[in-house]
XYZ file of C-alpha atoms in Angstrom:
429
model
C 13.379 -30.178 -21.323
C 10.145 -32.162 -21.064
C 6.881 -30.370 -21.779
C 5.529 -29.092 -18.474
C 2.069 -30.584 -19.082
C 3.667 -34.055 -19.410
C 6.161 -33.631 -16.553
C 6.007 -35.483 -13.218
C 3.798 -34.067 -10.498
C 6.829 -32.869 -8.500
C 7.982 -30.687 -11.405
C 4.508 -29.237 -11.853
C 4.361 -28.493 -8.136
C 7.678 -26.623 -8.299
C 6.310 -24.374 -11.062
C 3.043 -23.687 -9.239
C 4.718 -23.010 -5.904
C 7.383 -20.756 -7.382
C 4.615 -18.755 -9.040
C 2.810 -18.403 -5.722
C 6.018 -17.510 -3.916
C 6.720 -14.591 -6.257
C 3.165 -13.295 -5.950
C 3.190 -13.562 -2.144
C 6.606 -11.866 -1.928
C 5.242 -8.973 -3.999
C 2.737 -8.069 -1.291
C -0.526 -8.841 -3.083
C -3.488 -10.370 -1.264
C -4.013 -14.056 -0.525
C -6.987 -14.302 -2.884
C -4.874 -13.077 -5.817
C -2.020 -15.446 -4.902
C -4.372 -18.426 -4.760
C -6.128 -17.405 -7.979
C -2.807 -17.138 -9.836
C -1.660 -20.547 -8.594
C -4.997 -22.109 -9.556
C -4.822 -20.700 -13.073
C -1.289 -22.026 -13.615
C -2.361 -25.383 -12.161
C -5.312 -25.513 -14.596
C -2.929 -25.108 -17.541
C -0.765 -27.947 -16.191
C -3.765 -30.207 -15.553
C -3.362 -30.259 -11.769
C -5.832 -29.659 -8.936
C -4.403 -27.794 -5.950
C -5.297 -26.871 -2.402
C -3.450 -23.886 -0.889
C -3.333 -22.698 2.727
C -1.894 -19.170 2.830
C -0.495 -16.907 5.541
C 1.515 -13.680 5.493
C 4.918 -15.315 4.993
C 4.236 -18.891 3.938
C 1.867 -21.288 2.253
C 1.297 -25.016 2.007
C 0.273 -26.333 -1.390
C -1.063 -29.816 -2.123
C -1.055 -30.816 -5.806
C -3.341 -33.648 -6.955
C -3.185 -35.455 -10.298
C -4.552 -38.877 -11.284
C -4.918 -39.979 -7.686
C -1.387 -38.911 -6.717
C -0.640 -36.148 -4.216
C 2.450 -34.023 -3.618
C 2.701 -31.535 -0.775
C 5.080 -28.583 -0.731
C 5.684 -25.811 1.820
C 7.086 -22.385 0.887
C 8.312 -19.848 3.441
C 9.546 -16.279 2.946
C 12.095 -14.520 5.194
C 10.200 -11.219 5.211
C 7.350 -9.363 3.541
C 7.315 -6.311 1.319
C 5.622 -4.607 -1.633
C 6.729 -4.605 -5.269
C 4.000 -3.476 -7.673
C 6.282 -3.775 -10.707
C 6.756 -7.463 -9.930
C 2.991 -7.914 -9.571
C 2.638 -6.431 -13.060
C 5.331 -8.769 -14.405
C 3.577 -11.757 -12.826
C 0.256 -10.799 -14.401
C 1.981 -10.620 -17.800
C 3.519 -14.035 -17.108
C 0.097 -15.433 -16.252
C -1.477 -14.137 -19.472
C 1.302 -15.725 -21.531
C 0.956 -19.027 -19.669
C -2.797 -19.179 -20.215
C -2.236 -18.582 -23.937
C 0.867 -20.661 -24.708
C 1.564 -22.563 -21.485
C 0.952 -26.044 -22.877
C 3.833 -25.567 -25.339
C 6.471 -24.662 -22.732
C 8.954 -27.021 -21.127
C 9.662 -27.135 -17.400
C 12.936 -25.315 -18.072
C 11.172 -22.545 -20.011
C 8.689 -22.038 -17.166
C 11.495 -21.608 -14.665
C 13.441 -19.286 -16.959
C 10.406 -17.009 -17.211
C 9.977 -17.061 -13.439
C 13.691 -16.484 -12.961
C 13.398 -13.298 -15.025
C 10.762 -12.007 -12.618
C 12.596 -13.163 -9.506
C 15.917 -11.599 -10.545
C 14.392 -8.220 -11.439
C 16.044 -5.405 -9.498
C 14.173 -2.584 -7.726
C 13.386 0.299 -10.048
C 14.614 2.912 -7.574
C 17.691 3.409 -5.404
C 17.473 4.411 -1.704
C 18.017 8.097 -2.511
C 15.178 7.988 -5.044
C 12.987 6.266 -2.456
C 13.906 9.031 -0.030
C 12.992 11.720 -2.560
C 9.658 9.998 -3.262
C 8.859 9.885 0.454
C 9.867 13.535 0.824
C 7.476 14.623 -1.939
C 4.669 12.361 -0.715
C 4.890 13.488 2.914
C 5.277 17.154 1.979
C 2.058 16.877 -0.036
C 0.448 14.885 2.782
C 1.159 17.720 5.238
C -0.586 20.235 2.982
C -3.629 17.958 2.696
C -3.725 17.758 6.490
C -3.803 21.575 6.654
C -0.121 22.510 6.880
C 1.551 25.447 5.190
C 4.870 25.999 3.370
C 7.059 25.817 6.487
C 5.562 22.527 7.678
C 5.760 21.127 4.139
C 9.426 22.080 3.715
C 10.453 20.563 7.039
C 8.389 17.407 6.418
C 10.080 17.145 3.020
C 13.485 17.080 4.705
C 12.432 14.772 7.548
C 10.659 12.203 5.386
C 13.457 12.231 2.810
C 16.148 11.521 5.383
C 13.991 8.987 7.248
C 12.977 6.918 4.237
C 16.475 7.041 2.740
C 17.814 5.523 5.963
C 14.976 2.988 6.100
C 15.455 1.912 2.464
C 19.226 1.646 2.907
C 18.852 -0.512 6.033
C 16.347 -2.816 4.311
C 18.701 -3.127 1.339
C 21.352 -4.485 3.727
C 18.971 -7.289 4.720
C 18.281 -6.095 8.275
C 14.899 -6.561 9.962
C 11.903 -4.379 9.193
C 11.473 -3.080 12.719
C 15.122 -2.001 12.902
C 14.659 -0.050 9.679
C 11.312 1.330 10.843
C 12.492 2.660 14.201
C 15.621 4.188 12.709
C 13.707 5.822 9.855
C 11.009 7.324 12.075
C 13.501 8.618 14.649
C 15.657 10.247 11.974
C 12.563 11.751 10.319
C 11.475 13.475 13.544
C 14.960 14.721 14.394
C 15.540 15.923 10.812
C 12.238 17.823 10.922
C 13.361 19.601 14.078
C 16.770 20.443 12.626
C 15.165 21.811 9.456
C 12.780 23.869 11.597
C 15.685 25.232 13.626
C 17.451 26.187 10.393
C 14.386 27.994 9.073
C 14.014 29.706 12.431
C 17.282 31.505 11.802
C 15.893 33.269 8.730
C 12.099 33.209 9.197
C 10.711 34.812 12.384
C 8.168 32.595 14.130
C 9.162 29.429 12.258
C 9.521 27.501 15.520
C 5.763 27.785 16.079
C 5.198 25.352 13.185
C 6.107 22.164 15.056
C 2.921 20.255 14.295
C 4.068 19.188 10.823
C 6.561 16.676 12.230
C 3.807 14.059 12.202
C 3.744 14.278 8.417
C 7.483 13.616 8.277
C 6.981 10.027 9.427
C 3.865 9.121 7.440
C 5.987 7.298 4.845
C 5.774 4.209 7.097
C 1.981 3.881 6.728
C 1.416 0.169 5.921
C -1.146 0.789 3.192
C -0.765 -2.498 1.335
C -1.182 -4.862 4.312
C -4.065 -2.767 5.668
C -6.002 -2.877 2.404
C -5.146 -6.468 1.415
C -6.166 -7.581 4.924
C -9.656 -6.225 4.271
C -9.821 -7.834 0.827
C -8.657 -11.182 2.227
C -11.257 -11.136 4.992
C -13.929 -10.253 2.434
C -12.967 -13.438 0.525
C -12.929 -15.423 3.820
C -9.138 -15.850 3.756
C -9.231 -15.328 7.508
C -5.756 -16.620 8.351
C -4.015 -14.382 5.860
C -6.301 -11.432 6.546
C -5.805 -11.523 10.312
C -2.031 -11.949 9.968
C -1.800 -9.025 7.545
C -3.926 -6.874 9.832
C -1.776 -7.796 12.828
C 1.353 -6.926 10.869
C -0.082 -3.546 9.808
C -1.173 -2.731 13.375
C 2.273 -3.644 14.730
C 3.905 -1.303 12.192
C 1.547 1.537 13.140
C 2.024 1.019 16.895
C 5.819 0.806 16.604
C 6.048 3.902 14.383
C 3.746 6.048 16.527
C 5.476 4.982 19.753
C 8.912 5.842 18.374
C 7.614 9.145 17.017
C 6.018 9.972 20.366
C 9.164 9.145 22.346
C 11.387 11.234 20.077
C 8.895 14.121 20.184
C 8.825 13.979 23.984
C 12.618 14.041 24.141
C 13.043 17.034 21.816
C 9.878 18.915 22.810
C 7.725 18.623 19.678
C 3.925 18.756 20.069
C 1.069 17.839 17.673
C -0.916 21.081 17.755
C -3.590 21.944 15.203
C -2.479 23.528 11.933
C -3.113 27.250 11.508
C -5.693 28.152 8.806
C -4.114 28.847 5.417
C -6.709 31.420 4.368
C -7.060 30.108 0.806
C -10.158 30.596 -1.343
C -12.227 27.468 -2.110
C -11.050 27.443 -5.739
C -7.362 27.822 -4.856
C -7.661 25.195 -2.119
C -9.339 22.727 -4.477
C -6.731 23.175 -7.197
C -3.893 22.765 -4.705
C -5.548 19.656 -3.292
C -5.686 18.145 -6.777
C -1.989 18.844 -7.319
C -0.884 17.687 -3.882
C -3.011 14.543 -4.049
C -1.327 13.650 -7.328
C 2.135 14.322 -5.897
C 1.388 12.347 -2.730
C -0.006 9.303 -4.514
C 2.782 9.402 -7.104
C 5.355 9.417 -4.299
C 3.746 6.497 -2.491
C 3.557 4.553 -5.773
C 7.290 5.038 -6.309
C 7.866 3.781 -2.760
C 5.934 0.651 -3.773
C 8.291 0.265 -6.784
C 5.756 1.234 -9.444
C 7.193 2.283 -12.829
C 6.781 5.988 -13.576
C 3.794 5.604 -15.912
C 2.009 3.313 -13.454
C 2.714 5.763 -10.623
C 1.332 8.609 -12.756
C -1.851 6.630 -13.452
C -2.314 6.001 -9.727
C -1.614 9.686 -9.080
C -4.374 10.787 -11.446
C -6.839 8.430 -9.778
C -5.826 9.679 -6.330
C -6.070 13.306 -7.429
C -9.736 12.771 -8.314
C -10.801 10.522 -5.430
C -8.920 12.250 -2.612
C -9.980 15.740 -3.705
C -13.568 14.496 -3.827
C -13.218 13.052 -0.318
C -11.844 16.287 1.146
C -14.460 18.384 -0.677
C -17.281 16.264 0.742
C -15.960 16.750 4.273
C -15.626 20.524 3.779
C -18.880 20.859 1.832
C -20.238 23.993 3.597
C -17.167 26.068 2.681
C -16.148 24.315 -0.536
C -19.622 24.120 -2.127
C -21.511 27.057 -0.545
C -24.196 27.198 -3.258
C -25.641 23.897 -2.007
C -26.596 25.581 1.242
C -25.264 22.749 3.426
C -24.713 23.498 7.111
C -22.461 20.487 7.753
C -20.116 18.410 5.660
C -20.181 14.681 5.168
C -18.719 12.623 8.048
C -15.045 11.756 7.327
C -15.832 8.040 7.505
C -18.519 8.233 4.811
C -16.325 10.478 2.664
C -13.467 7.954 2.981
C -15.784 5.178 1.785
C -16.848 7.204 -1.256
C -13.253 8.176 -2.018
C -12.132 4.538 -1.914
C -15.120 3.459 -4.005
C -14.283 6.041 -6.677
C -10.628 4.935 -6.633
C -11.695 1.339 -7.193
C -14.046 2.194 -10.059
C -11.486 4.415 -11.795
C -8.805 1.736 -11.361
C -11.106 -0.782 -13.057
C -11.363 1.490 -16.096
C -7.610 2.107 -16.097
C -6.887 -1.630 -15.856
C -8.753 -2.221 -19.109
C -6.987 0.599 -20.961
C -3.486 0.340 -19.460
C -3.225 -3.346 -18.373
C -1.792 -2.276 -15.004
C -2.711 -4.435 -11.971
C -5.716 -2.975 -10.225
C -4.162 -3.274 -6.766
C -1.129 -1.271 -7.945
C -3.488 1.623 -8.736
C -6.017 1.421 -5.917
C -3.790 1.004 -2.863
C -1.454 3.991 -3.538
C -4.457 6.154 -4.391
C -6.079 5.544 -0.990
C -2.972 5.282 1.208
C -3.099 9.063 1.310
C -6.559 8.743 2.887
C -5.292 6.665 5.839
C -5.643 8.856 8.965
C -2.010 8.829 10.070
C -2.492 12.060 12.024
C -5.370 10.505 13.965
C -3.336 7.392 14.759
C -0.423 9.424 16.065
C -2.690 11.513 18.260
C -4.090 8.299 19.748
C -0.629 7.370 21.047
C 0.331 10.946 21.978
C -2.763 11.484 24.125
C -2.417 8.003 25.574
C 1.135 8.868 26.631
C -0.015 12.105 28.262
C -2.891 10.235 29.998
C -5.634 12.109 28.131
C -7.553 8.858 27.830
C -10.907 10.231 26.691
C -9.292 12.283 23.898
C -7.176 9.282 22.909
C -10.278 7.080 22.713
C -12.066 9.659 20.545
C -9.185 9.809 18.048
C -8.956 6.019 18.086
C -12.644 5.619 17.267
C -12.441 8.103 14.387
C -9.279 6.507 12.983
C -10.717 2.995 13.224
C -13.914 3.912 11.390
C -11.993 5.586 8.559
C -9.582 2.652 8.252
C -12.545 0.260 8.047
C -14.263 2.431 5.437
C -11.290 2.417 3.029
C -11.071 -1.326 2.237
C -14.865 -1.482 2.342
C -15.042 1.030 -0.503
C -12.545 -1.000 -2.542
C -14.434 -4.226 -1.797
C -17.694 -2.733 -3.108
C -15.928 -1.416 -6.210
C -14.347 -4.822 -6.778
C -17.660 -6.643 -6.419
C -19.284 -4.238 -8.872
C -16.599 -4.609 -11.562
C -14.863 -7.990 -11.075
C -16.969 -11.098 -11.676
C -14.218 -13.412 -10.383
C -14.101 -11.510 -7.079
C -17.891 -11.304 -6.839
C -18.509 -15.056 -6.936
C -17.152 -17.951 -4.903
C -14.808 -19.945 -7.162
């Protein structure tokens, strides 16, 4: 019951490290974890040094010539944007009233965050993935049949994945099971539609969209932000984790597709007018981003805010790529390269999220990452593995180069937006 500012260094260290543990477990970047720990340490009158990785950190607390070192390790990683929001509210309260709280009161506040349950059950996570991937398929060029089958496949796949993770099993077990079930469920849905819709079996290409719920958007984006702040250890580990998820998912999807005879052909043209296509892209971008936000455990209002940002930025990105047909009065003969359009889309997402953060107090990362996950070229990444498996090496290399450039452009756009709007991120502190 002693005031935390007057407590022994070991008690102060426990508060600081528990704060960092909850931030790291929520999936936010290393720079934000370190910044949060530093701000709590400043309230407690302690100087700290933190060495962060994907699943652990080592924190040295220094006060009046005394040092105390503590190591924290997590069993797994994940994303929980609601918890990030709760931690930011905790931090604001600590910076205002923290010197009045006892050690016990600090830990009770942190216990409230730590014991918070997920906002959504596995079936709700499955429904969110179904909506997100169905919208994703349309944005890739698919029609109603591909969207309906992707809806079924992604729903079943993410329900199974969420249920397995809830049981405490490993991420790769959940990933492989979810992707395999998504592909098989897509095929079964397509076979069912084939009984009532002639020619439905020719719409096999949408199965790629059924497994896009596994896109590791948070680690991909936070890896770029960490590297931009020279948190190399954390950034490289996050990037390695994201790449391993992508490789595992695409390999499983490819093997299942080879076994059941699915092929990633190009989508047939939908024949929509530019106005109708733009309006549908706005709607589907909102639905897709909203679904991904729910998968990241964002509350409904936060997910809706991210959806609105994504509806603007992703529609802009797609319009820039299709400029000759979408904006014919400009007289352009070619559209913007997809890589440049991805950069602009991410930049716009970052700027809009900065405005929303001021008005709505939501964490910026909880708005930006879902709004640009839908821009990650999952189709390109799958085609890299598919063509590699069929020994079309030159085609595989071409898809790989395009996918890599787009993936690099997305965090770069957010980094520029962050530097333009966030003084703390812009300077070395």
